[in-house]
Each structure stands twice: as C-alpha cells, then as structure tokens.
Short mmCIF file of C-alpha atoms and ligand atoms in Angstrom, two decimals:
data_model
loop_
_atom_site.label_atom_id
_atom_site.label_comp_id
_atom_site.label_asym_id
_atom_site.label_seq_id
_atom_site.Cartn_x
_atom_site.Cartn_y
_atom_site.Cartn_z
CA MET A 208 0.00 0.00 0.00
CA GLY A 209 1.30 3.47 -0.57
CA THR A 210 2.35 4.09 2.65
CA ASP A 211 0.80 7.49 3.35
CA ALA A 212 -2.62 5.87 3.50
CA ALA A 213 -1.32 3.11 5.77
CA ARG A 214 0.64 5.33 8.13
CA TYR A 215 -2.03 6.11 10.75
CA GLY A 216 -3.15 2.50 11.03
CA ASP A 217 0.35 1.07 11.12
CA VAL A 218 1.35 3.48 13.88
CA PHE A 219 -1.75 3.02 16.04
CA ALA A 220 -2.58 -0.68 15.48
CA PRO A 221 -0.52 -1.91 18.47
CA VAL A 222 -2.35 0.38 20.93
CA TYR A 223 -5.67 1.18 19.21
CA ASP A 224 -7.95 -1.17 21.14
CA GLU A 225 -6.30 -0.40 24.46
CA TRP A 226 -6.49 3.36 23.95
CA TYR A 227 -9.87 3.68 22.25
CA SER A 228 -12.04 0.88 23.63
CA ASP A 229 -13.99 3.34 25.79
CA LEU A 230 -15.02 5.67 22.95
CA ASP A 231 -18.68 6.51 23.21
CA ASP A 232 -19.88 6.51 19.61
CA SER A 233 -22.11 3.44 19.67
CA ASP A 234 -25.04 5.80 19.06
CA PHE A 235 -23.75 6.12 15.48
CA ILE A 236 -24.25 2.39 14.99
CA ALA A 237 -27.68 2.61 16.66
CA TYR A 238 -28.61 5.39 14.22
CA ILE A 239 -27.58 3.36 11.16
CA THR A 240 -29.32 0.20 12.29
CA ARG A 241 -32.45 2.19 13.13
CA CYS A 242 -32.48 3.79 9.69
CA ARG A 243 -32.19 0.36 8.05
CA ARG A 244 -34.22 -1.72 10.53
CA GLY A 245 -36.58 -2.97 7.79
CA ASP A 246 -33.77 -4.81 5.98
CA ASP A 247 -33.52 -8.54 6.69
CA ARG A 248 -30.15 -8.90 5.07
CA LEU A 249 -27.88 -5.90 4.81
CA ARG A 250 -24.87 -5.73 2.54
CA VAL A 251 -22.51 -3.41 4.40
CA VAL A 252 -19.07 -2.00 3.76
CA GLU A 253 -17.21 -0.07 6.45
CA LEU A 254 -14.54 2.36 5.26
CA GLY A 255 -11.47 2.24 7.51
CA VAL A 256 -12.69 -0.80 9.47
CA GLY A 257 -9.52 -0.86 11.57
CA THR A 258 -9.46 -3.46 14.33
CA GLY A 259 -13.22 -4.02 14.02
CA ARG A 260 -14.31 -1.92 17.02
CA LEU A 261 -17.39 -0.56 15.21
CA ALA A 262 -17.87 -3.75 13.18
CA GLU A 263 -18.38 -5.71 16.38
CA ALA A 264 -20.88 -3.13 17.64
CA PHE A 265 -22.71 -3.17 14.31
CA VAL A 266 -23.01 -6.94 14.16
CA ALA A 267 -24.19 -7.07 17.79
CA ALA A 268 -26.75 -4.30 17.23
CA ARG A 269 -28.17 -5.95 14.12
CA GLY A 270 -28.15 -9.53 15.35
CA HIS A 271 -28.85 -10.63 11.76
CA VAL A 272 -26.68 -13.58 10.90
CA ASN A 273 -27.45 -13.19 7.20
CA ASP A 274 -25.89 -9.74 6.88
CA LEU A 275 -22.84 -9.54 4.65
CA TYR A 276 -20.17 -7.32 6.20
CA THR A 277 -17.09 -6.10 4.33
CA GLY A 278 -14.41 -3.86 5.79
CA ILE A 279 -11.70 -2.04 3.90
CA ASP A 280 -8.54 -0.70 5.50
CA SER A 281 -5.21 0.54 4.21
CA SER A 282 -3.23 -0.86 7.13
CA ASN A 283 -2.33 -4.54 7.23
CA LEU A 284 -1.45 -4.19 10.90
CA MET A 285 -4.99 -3.01 11.67
CA LEU A 286 -6.43 -5.88 9.61
CA GLU A 287 -4.31 -8.36 11.56
CA ARG A 288 -6.04 -7.11 14.73
CA LEU A 289 -9.41 -7.39 13.01
CA ALA A 290 -8.68 -11.03 12.15
CA GLU A 291 -8.04 -11.77 15.85
CA ARG A 292 -11.42 -10.35 16.91
CA GLU A 293 -14.12 -12.91 17.66
CA MET A 294 -17.29 -12.07 15.74
CA SER A 295 -20.59 -13.88 15.31
CA ILE A 296 -20.46 -13.46 11.52
CA SER A 297 -17.42 -13.59 9.31
CA ILE A 298 -16.17 -10.32 7.90
CA THR A 299 -14.65 -9.94 4.48
CA ALA A 300 -11.52 -7.86 5.04
CA ILE A 301 -10.05 -5.97 2.10
CA HIS A 302 -6.63 -4.37 2.20
CA GLY A 303 -6.97 -1.19 0.17
CA ASP A 304 -7.19 2.57 0.00
CA MET A 305 -10.77 3.86 0.18
CA ALA A 306 -9.78 6.74 -2.10
CA THR A 307 -8.61 4.37 -4.83
CA ALA A 308 -11.09 1.53 -5.17
CA LEU A 309 -13.88 0.11 -3.07
CA PRO A 310 -14.97 -3.50 -3.34
CA ASP A 311 -17.68 -3.97 -5.95
CA GLY A 312 -21.14 -3.70 -4.46
CA PRO A 313 -23.94 -3.34 -4.49
CA PHE A 314 -24.04 -2.31 -0.83
CA ASP A 315 -27.11 -1.21 1.11
CA VAL A 316 -24.94 0.61 3.62
CA VAL A 317 -21.55 2.23 3.25
CA PHE A 318 -20.36 3.80 6.49
CA CYS A 319 -17.36 5.56 7.91
CA GLY A 320 -17.16 6.28 11.64
CA TYR A 321 -15.07 8.15 14.16
CA ASN A 322 -13.67 10.91 11.91
CA THR A 323 -12.06 8.31 9.69
CA ILE A 324 -13.02 10.21 6.54
CA PHE A 325 -10.64 12.96 7.79
CA ASN A 326 -7.79 10.53 7.16
CA LEU A 327 -8.14 11.34 3.47
CA PRO A 328 -5.45 13.88 2.62
CA ASP A 329 -7.17 16.34 0.26
CA ASP A 330 -10.21 17.26 -1.84
CA ASP A 331 -9.17 14.95 -4.69
CA ALA A 332 -8.94 11.94 -2.43
CA LEU A 333 -12.33 12.74 -0.86
CA ALA A 334 -13.92 13.19 -4.31
CA ARG A 335 -12.45 9.90 -5.57
CA CYS A 336 -13.69 8.11 -2.47
CA LEU A 337 -17.20 9.53 -2.82
CA HIS A 338 -17.30 8.64 -6.54
CA GLU A 339 -16.44 5.10 -5.54
CA VAL A 340 -19.24 5.15 -2.96
CA VAL A 341 -21.70 6.17 -5.69
CA ARG A 342 -20.41 3.34 -7.89
CA VAL A 343 -20.93 0.64 -5.24
CA LEU A 344 -24.14 1.82 -3.53
CA ALA A 345 -27.35 -0.10 -4.20
CA PRO A 346 -30.13 2.08 -5.68
CA ASP A 347 -31.68 2.63 -2.23
CA GLY A 348 -28.35 2.47 -0.44
CA ASP A 349 -27.07 4.92 2.17
CA LEU A 350 -23.70 6.42 3.00
CA PHE A 351 -23.40 7.30 6.71
CA ILE A 352 -20.54 9.32 8.18
CA ASP A 353 -19.82 10.31 11.78
CA VAL A 354 -17.44 13.22 11.95
CA ALA A 355 -16.40 16.24 14.00
CA VAL A 356 -17.47 19.71 12.95
CA PRO A 357 -14.55 22.12 12.76
CA MET A 358 -15.67 25.15 14.73
CA PRO A 359 -15.44 28.56 13.01
CA HIS A 360 -12.92 29.84 15.55
CA VAL A 361 -10.64 26.94 14.54
CA VAL A 362 -11.16 27.28 10.79
CA GLU A 363 -10.69 31.03 10.76
CA GLY A 364 -8.52 31.35 13.80
CA SER A 365 -5.09 30.77 15.09
CA ASP A 366 -2.82 27.97 13.98
CA ALA A 367 -2.36 26.65 17.50
CA VAL A 368 -5.05 24.15 18.44
CA SER A 369 -3.41 22.73 21.49
CA PRO A 370 -0.73 24.99 22.88
CA GLY A 371 2.19 22.95 24.16
CA PRO A 372 2.12 19.30 25.18
CA ARG A 373 -0.54 18.26 27.67
CA ALA A 374 -1.01 15.00 29.52
CA VAL A 375 -3.87 12.72 28.50
CA LEU A 376 -4.89 9.31 29.74
CA ARG A 377 -5.02 6.51 27.18
CA GLY A 378 -5.62 2.93 28.25
CA GLY A 379 -4.58 3.85 31.78
CA HIS A 380 -1.26 5.33 30.59
CA LYS A 381 -0.28 8.96 30.93
CA ILE A 382 0.61 10.18 27.44
CA LEU A 383 1.87 13.56 26.28
CA SER A 384 -0.22 15.01 23.48
CA SER A 385 0.53 17.99 21.27
CA SER A 386 -0.92 19.24 18.00
CA THR A 387 -0.73 22.12 15.57
CA HIS A 388 -3.25 23.52 13.17
CA ASP A 389 -2.63 24.81 9.67
CA ALA A 390 -5.73 26.84 8.79
CA LYS A 391 -4.72 27.23 5.15
CA SER A 392 -4.48 23.52 4.38
CA GLN A 393 -7.16 22.63 6.97
CA THR A 394 -4.91 20.10 8.59
CA VAL A 395 -4.25 19.29 12.21
CA SER A 396 -1.10 17.32 12.94
CA GLY A 397 -0.08 15.98 16.28
CA GLU A 398 1.81 13.43 18.23
CA PHE A 399 1.31 11.32 21.32
CA VAL A 400 4.47 10.48 23.22
CA HIS A 401 4.39 7.59 25.69
CA PHE A 402 7.29 7.31 28.08
CA ALA A 403 6.83 3.57 28.67
CA SER A 404 10.10 3.53 30.65
CA PRO A 405 13.06 5.89 30.89
CA THR A 406 14.66 4.07 27.96
CA ASP A 407 11.48 3.27 26.02
CA VAL A 408 9.89 6.36 24.47
CA ARG A 409 7.16 5.59 21.94
CA ARG A 410 5.91 8.19 19.46
CA TYR A 411 2.53 8.12 17.70
CA PRO A 412 2.28 10.83 15.04
CA TRP A 413 -1.05 11.57 13.35
CA SER A 414 -2.50 14.06 10.93
CA ILE A 415 -6.01 14.83 9.71
CA ARG A 416 -7.48 16.96 6.96
CA TYR A 417 -10.87 18.35 7.94
CA TRP A 418 -13.81 19.67 5.94
CA THR A 419 -16.68 21.89 7.09
CA THR A 420 -20.16 20.53 6.49
CA GLU A 421 -20.60 22.97 3.58
CA GLN A 422 -17.34 21.90 1.96
CA PHE A 423 -18.18 18.26 2.47
CA ASP A 424 -21.65 18.67 0.94
CA THR A 425 -20.20 20.49 -2.08
CA ILE A 426 -17.73 17.70 -2.85
CA ALA A 427 -20.42 15.10 -2.18
CA ALA A 428 -22.78 16.86 -4.61
CA GLN A 429 -20.05 16.99 -7.27
CA SER A 430 -19.60 13.26 -6.74
CA GLY A 431 -23.32 12.58 -7.18
CA LEU A 432 -24.47 12.36 -3.55
CA GLN A 433 -27.02 14.40 -1.64
CA CYS A 434 -27.35 14.75 2.09
CA VAL A 435 -30.80 13.48 3.08
CA GLU A 436 -30.43 13.82 6.86
CA ARG A 437 -27.98 15.45 9.26
CA VAL A 438 -28.24 14.94 13.02
CA ALA A 439 -26.13 15.94 16.01
CA ASP A 440 -26.07 12.49 17.61
CA GLY A 441 -27.35 8.98 17.15
CA VAL A 442 -30.56 9.75 19.03
CA GLY A 443 -31.53 11.99 16.13
CA THR A 444 -31.19 15.45 17.71
CA PRO A 445 -31.52 17.90 14.82
CA TRP A 446 -28.15 19.29 13.79
CA THR A 447 -27.32 23.00 14.05
CA PRO A 448 -24.03 24.72 13.13
CA ASN A 449 -23.26 24.99 16.87
CA ASN A 450 -22.94 21.22 17.20
CA SER A 451 -19.42 19.84 17.36
CA ARG A 452 -20.28 16.56 15.63
CA HIS A 453 -22.51 15.52 12.76
CA ILE A 454 -23.89 12.21 11.65
CA SER A 455 -24.90 12.56 8.02
CA ARG A 456 -26.82 10.28 5.70
CA PHE A 457 -26.27 10.57 1.95
CA ARG A 458 -27.99 8.98 -1.00
CA VAL A 459 -27.26 8.97 -4.70
CA ALA A 460 -28.71 12.23 -6.02
CA THR A 461 -31.85 11.81 -8.10
C1 SAM B 1386 -9.58 6.17 13.51
S1 SAM B 1386 -9.31 4.57 12.86
C2 SAM B 1386 -10.98 3.96 12.92
C3 SAM B 1386 -11.08 2.46 12.94
C4 SAM B 1386 -12.51 1.95 13.18
N1 SAM B 1386 -13.42 2.34 12.14
C5 SAM B 1386 -13.02 2.46 14.52
O1 SAM B 1386 -13.87 3.34 14.54
O2 SAM B 1386 -12.52 1.98 15.53
C6 SAM B 1386 -9.08 4.94 11.13
C7 SAM B 1386 -8.83 3.71 10.29
O3 SAM B 1386 -8.87 4.11 8.91
C8 SAM B 1386 -7.80 3.49 8.21
N2 SAM B 1386 -7.50 4.33 7.05
C9 SAM B 1386 -6.88 5.53 7.02
N3 SAM B 1386 -6.80 6.00 5.76
C10 SAM B 1386 -7.38 5.04 4.97
C11 SAM B 1386 -7.60 4.93 3.58
N4 SAM B 1386 -7.21 5.89 2.73
N5 SAM B 1386 -8.24 3.84 3.10
C12 SAM B 1386 -8.64 2.86 3.95
N6 SAM B 1386 -8.45 2.90 5.29
C13 SAM B 1386 -7.84 3.99 5.79
C14 SAM B 1386 -6.69 3.38 9.24
O4 SAM B 1386 -5.74 2.41 8.90
C15 SAM B 1386 -7.47 3.06 10.50
O5 SAM B 1386 -7.62 1.68 10.67
#
C-alpha cells in the first residue's frame, strides 16, 4: 500500500484497542441500524474498518446472521487485529485505500465512523472516495458518516489548536499530546508520546485533513451524492451549526 494511507493504522494498530475501547460513539451504529431496521439482510461496507471496534458493535446491534459485512482498510497491521477479533459473523476484510477503489457492491450501507473520513489527505482523495461510494451503492443504499465539525474559531482562527504538550490518559497510561493547526491547508497534525520507561519512548504521530459541512456537501454533490439527513447524535437530535459533531446520511442524487 502506498504508505501514506497506511501510516495512521500502522502506527496506532498496536495500541488502538487499548487506547480507544472506551469511545462513546455506539449511538452512530444505533442510528444506522435504526435507519435500516426494515432490511432482513444488509450488505454493508465499512470504510477504515480498523481493528473491528465498530464492526463488532454493528453486528451485535443488528443480530442478523445473514448480513454480509465487508471492511476495507489501508493498514495490514490493523487488519491483523481485526482477524483476531471474535465475531458472530465472518467479515470480508479488504486491504486497500478507500480513495482508490472500493470492493464492488452493491451495498445497502456504506459507512465511515469516528472521523475516519478525515484521514483522506485532500479534496481529490475525498472526491475519488465519494465517486467510488456512488459506484458501489445499491439504488436505495445509504452512506453514513460520523465526523467532527470544525468550529469557526478553529477554521478562521489561530494555527495553535493545542498549545504545548498536555497530559492525556489513554488505556490507563499517561501520554503527552501535542498538535498544531494549519488553517490554510485545513490540517491538524499531532503526536502522542508515551514514556513507557526511561529508555522506552514511543511516538505516535497523526494528521487529519478536515472539511466543514458545507465543503463536504459540495464535494459530495459533485460526486453525485445528496445529504438526506444530518443529526447531532445517534438519538436523532436535529443538527445545528453549533454542534461539534454531525452524523450525516447521503444517498445517490436523483
Ligand atoms: C480512527 S481509525 C478507525 C477504525 C474503526 N473504524 C473504529 O472506529 O474503531 C481509522 C482507520 O482508517 C484506516 N484508514 C486511514 N486511511 C485510509 C484509507 N485511505 N483507506 C482505507 N483505510 C484507511 C486506518 O488504517 C485506521 O484503521
């Protein structure tokens, strides 16, 4: 794999489940399964499936043994973790870049959780990914994304998102976290540093490219998708520009 796409996963695979097992985004899965509750047998593809954290939640929430679940990820190390996960249905794991080619559908549901779409590096990559989504969606299929909303004071404001390193807890470990913001390229880059012992210092660099909801909708529309619902959480609270997260549902534009 071209290694830029694999970088995040390869760096974080060894610690991902330990650090992020307590994330509270299961309402995203509840939202998707509620939207598609009438389907007896869903054909699903998750973009950036990683270690299968959301896949496991999805399969448990659905409880439909006939669903067909595919996950694509650019990191072999993440997919190795996925293969170790015990699931009640088997998952088809594809090693690939979601901006290059998605597995042939048709899929009833394409979804991308936990800001994973922000792993794409630029507008071109996002547009290619969304064109692929249009290609593989079933006629009544849905794309669901769960993503942070960059606040105006960040987009228009200073380049420093997190001034200086600060301590955060991850998987019970104290980790130093720092990040910088480049407003022009709409990227935030950062690093976690874990002092596992005085002689064992582990570094976890990361970088995201963010889009505002308006920018995202414009690229989606150019790719042939229209947003049919936008909510602030998985309960269905109507979204307003003051919300820091959006769950959005897209369909092929008619
Ligand atoms: C934040 S993790 C999310 C994993 C999982 N969906 C979850 O919520 O726990 C992002 C995942 O996306 C993968 N990824 C990043 N860029 C990708 C790309 N261009 N194509 C496919 N997967 C990608 C990473 O390897 C990583 O596994």
